[in-house]
Amino acid sequence: MNDDLEVSTEWSSEVPFPEIDKDLVYLNIEKVLKYLSPGFLSSLELQLFLVDDHTIETINWERRGIKKTTDVLSFPLYSEFPQIPIQILGEVIISVNTCRKQATEIGHSVVDEFYRLLIHGILHLFGYDHETSEDDAVAMRRKEDECLDIVFES
């Protein structure tokens, strides 16, 4: 836990998302980043974008060459080496449309799904990858659960 970490979050939303309390999201991002960040970091910035399905499909095509919509995209800027104390972690882009659809399909709240996507995206920024091996997928899922526990603790 990096309690001394200064966290800055840039939030951009092109679609209304009234279910999400922006101030609470800032607090929860700070808690999660302090939990995940190595001790050498003194300042970390995250960029969060909330978009619709069309926009995320366009971004996915332009930046990854994949022409389909998705729930969350992450574009990391963070580097553990060299150990620069002030860094931009990267960008997390969440499709509000897909978030709502998946929440309904899974049977939990939109808030639960939003935080699952947010944490999933943040973990990708720190280098976690569920597509490399089954062991990596299990490790990432375990870390997601730990972070969700931090967000939803009483």
PDB file of C-alpha atoms in Angstrom, residues 41-125:
ATOM      1  CA  LEU A  41       5.715   6.365  -7.044  1.00  0.00           C
ATOM      2  CA  SER A  42       4.901   9.719  -5.470  1.00  0.00           C
ATOM      3  CA  SER A  43       2.366  10.933  -8.044  1.00  0.00           C
ATOM      4  CA  LEU A  44       0.185   9.110 -10.537  1.00  0.00           C
ATOM      5  CA  GLU A  45      -2.377  10.361 -13.050  1.00  0.00           C
ATOM      6  CA  LEU A  46      -5.190   8.357 -14.623  1.00  0.00           C
ATOM      7  CA  GLN A  47      -7.330   9.411 -17.547  1.00  0.00           C
ATOM      8  CA  LEU A  48     -10.879   8.003 -17.588  1.00  0.00           C
ATOM      9  CA  PHE A  49     -13.187   8.341 -20.570  1.00  0.00           C
ATOM     10  CA  LEU A  50     -16.846   7.313 -20.614  1.00  0.00           C
ATOM     11  CA  VAL A  51     -18.104   6.871 -24.159  1.00  0.00           C
ATOM     12  CA  ASP A  52     -20.845   5.200 -26.197  1.00  0.00           C
ATOM     13  CA  ASP A  53     -20.524   1.985 -28.227  1.00  0.00           C
ATOM     14  CA  HIS A  54     -19.867   3.804 -31.495  1.00  0.00           C
ATOM     15  CA  THR A  55     -16.982   5.801 -30.031  1.00  0.00           C
ATOM     16  CA  ILE A  56     -15.335   2.806 -28.359  1.00  0.00           C
ATOM     17  CA  GLU A  57     -15.633   0.836 -31.610  1.00  0.00           C
ATOM     18  CA  THR A  58     -13.931   3.710 -33.456  1.00  0.00           C
ATOM     19  CA  ILE A  59     -11.142   3.906 -30.865  1.00  0.00           C
ATOM     20  CA  ASN A  60     -10.720   0.123 -30.939  1.00  0.00           C
ATOM     21  CA  TRP A  61     -10.340   0.262 -34.725  1.00  0.00           C
ATOM     22  CA  GLU A  62      -8.020   3.281 -34.809  1.00  0.00           C
ATOM     23  CA  ARG A  63      -5.728   2.203 -31.968  1.00  0.00           C
ATOM     24  CA  ARG A  64      -5.869  -1.598 -32.088  1.00  0.00           C
ATOM     25  CA  GLY A  65      -7.034  -2.439 -35.611  1.00  0.00           C
ATOM     26  CA  ILE A  66     -10.070  -4.318 -34.264  1.00  0.00           C
ATOM     27  CA  LYS A  67     -13.398  -3.268 -35.763  1.00  0.00           C
ATOM     28  CA  LYS A  68     -15.847  -4.113 -33.005  1.00  0.00           C
ATOM     29  CA  THR A  69     -17.271  -2.615 -29.867  1.00  0.00           C
ATOM     30  CA  THR A  70     -15.978  -3.678 -26.472  1.00  0.00           C
ATOM     31  CA  ASP A  71     -16.659  -2.899 -22.829  1.00  0.00           C
ATOM     32  CA  VAL A  72     -13.322  -1.404 -21.751  1.00  0.00           C
ATOM     33  CA  LEU A  73     -10.039  -0.400 -23.375  1.00  0.00           C
ATOM     34  CA  SER A  74      -6.777   0.431 -21.637  1.00  0.00           C
ATOM     35  CA  PHE A  75      -3.782   2.233 -23.059  1.00  0.00           C
ATOM     36  CA  PRO A  76      -0.842   2.189 -20.638  1.00  0.00           C
ATOM     37  CA  LEU A  77       1.839   4.831 -20.269  1.00  0.00           C
ATOM     38  CA  TYR A  78       3.182   3.574 -16.931  1.00  0.00           C
ATOM     39  CA  SER A  79       6.629   2.033 -16.700  1.00  0.00           C
ATOM     40  CA  GLU A  80       8.100   0.303 -13.681  1.00  0.00           C
ATOM     41  CA  PHE A  81      11.614   0.766 -15.075  1.00  0.00           C
ATOM     42  CA  PRO A  82      13.143   3.262 -14.756  1.00  0.00           C
ATOM     43  CA  GLN A  83      11.494   4.011 -11.434  1.00  0.00           C
ATOM     44  CA  ILE A  84      10.327   7.540 -12.220  1.00  0.00           C
ATOM     45  CA  PRO A  85       8.308   8.778  -9.207  1.00  0.00           C
ATOM     46  CA  ILE A  86       5.825  10.932 -11.166  1.00  0.00           C
ATOM     47  CA  GLN A  87       3.958   9.159 -13.960  1.00  0.00           C
ATOM     48  CA  ILE A  88       0.822   9.061 -16.050  1.00  0.00           C
ATOM     49  CA  LEU A  89      -0.652   5.596 -15.608  1.00  0.00           C
ATOM     50  CA  GLY A  90      -2.599   5.715 -18.864  1.00  0.00           C
ATOM     51  CA  GLU A  91      -6.133   5.793 -20.231  1.00  0.00           C
ATOM     52  CA  VAL A  92      -9.158   3.688 -19.368  1.00  0.00           C
ATOM     53  CA  ILE A  93     -12.072   3.978 -21.791  1.00  0.00           C
ATOM     54  CA  ILE A  94     -15.418   2.462 -20.792  1.00  0.00           C
ATOM     55  CA  SER A  95     -18.473   2.057 -23.009  1.00  0.00           C
ATOM     56  CA  VAL A  96     -21.480   3.153 -20.974  1.00  0.00           C
ATOM     57  CA  ASN A  97     -23.842   1.306 -23.365  1.00  0.00           C
ATOM     58  CA  THR A  98     -21.991  -1.991 -23.015  1.00  0.00           C
ATOM     59  CA  CYS A  99     -21.612  -1.501 -19.258  1.00  0.00           C
ATOM     60  CA  ARG A 100     -25.383  -1.198 -18.895  1.00  0.00           C
ATOM     61  CA  LYS A 101     -26.048  -4.181 -21.198  1.00  0.00           C
ATOM     62  CA  GLN A 102     -23.577  -6.419 -19.375  1.00  0.00           C
ATOM     63  CA  ALA A 103     -24.955  -5.444 -15.965  1.00  0.00           C
ATOM     64  CA  THR A 104     -28.410  -6.570 -17.102  1.00  0.00           C
ATOM     65  CA  GLU A 105     -27.082  -9.788 -18.673  1.00  0.00           C
ATOM     66  CA  ILE A 106     -24.997 -10.683 -15.607  1.00  0.00           C
ATOM     67  CA  GLY A 107     -27.738  -9.672 -13.195  1.00  0.00           C
ATOM     68  CA  HIS A 108     -25.950  -7.131 -11.047  1.00  0.00           C
ATOM     69  CA  SER A 109     -26.112  -3.353 -10.781  1.00  0.00           C
ATOM     70  CA  VAL A 110     -24.704  -0.896 -13.292  1.00  0.00           C
ATOM     71  CA  VAL A 111     -22.481   0.461 -10.498  1.00  0.00           C
ATOM     72  CA  ASP A 112     -21.049  -3.028  -9.857  1.00  0.00           C
ATOM     73  CA  GLU A 113     -20.355  -3.506 -13.561  1.00  0.00           C
ATOM     74  CA  PHE A 114     -18.805  -0.058 -13.905  1.00  0.00           C
ATOM     75  CA  TYR A 115     -16.322  -0.734 -11.104  1.00  0.00           C
ATOM     76  CA  ARG A 116     -15.536  -4.188 -12.493  1.00  0.00           C
ATOM     77  CA  LEU A 117     -14.678  -2.610 -15.846  1.00  0.00           C
ATOM     78  CA  LEU A 118     -12.769   0.267 -14.255  1.00  0.00           C
ATOM     79  CA  ILE A 119     -10.617  -2.026 -12.130  1.00  0.00           C
ATOM     80  CA  HIS A 120     -10.103  -4.415 -15.038  1.00  0.00           C
ATOM     81  CA  GLY A 121      -8.846  -1.494 -17.112  1.00  0.00           C
ATOM     82  CA  ILE A 122      -6.585  -0.193 -14.351  1.00  0.00           C
ATOM     83  CA  LEU A 123      -5.032  -3.634 -13.879  1.00  0.00           C
ATOM     84  CA  HIS A 124      -4.211  -3.749 -17.589  1.00  0.00           C
ATOM     85  CA  LEU A 125      -2.425  -0.402 -17.150  1.00  0.00           C
TER      86      LEU A 125
END
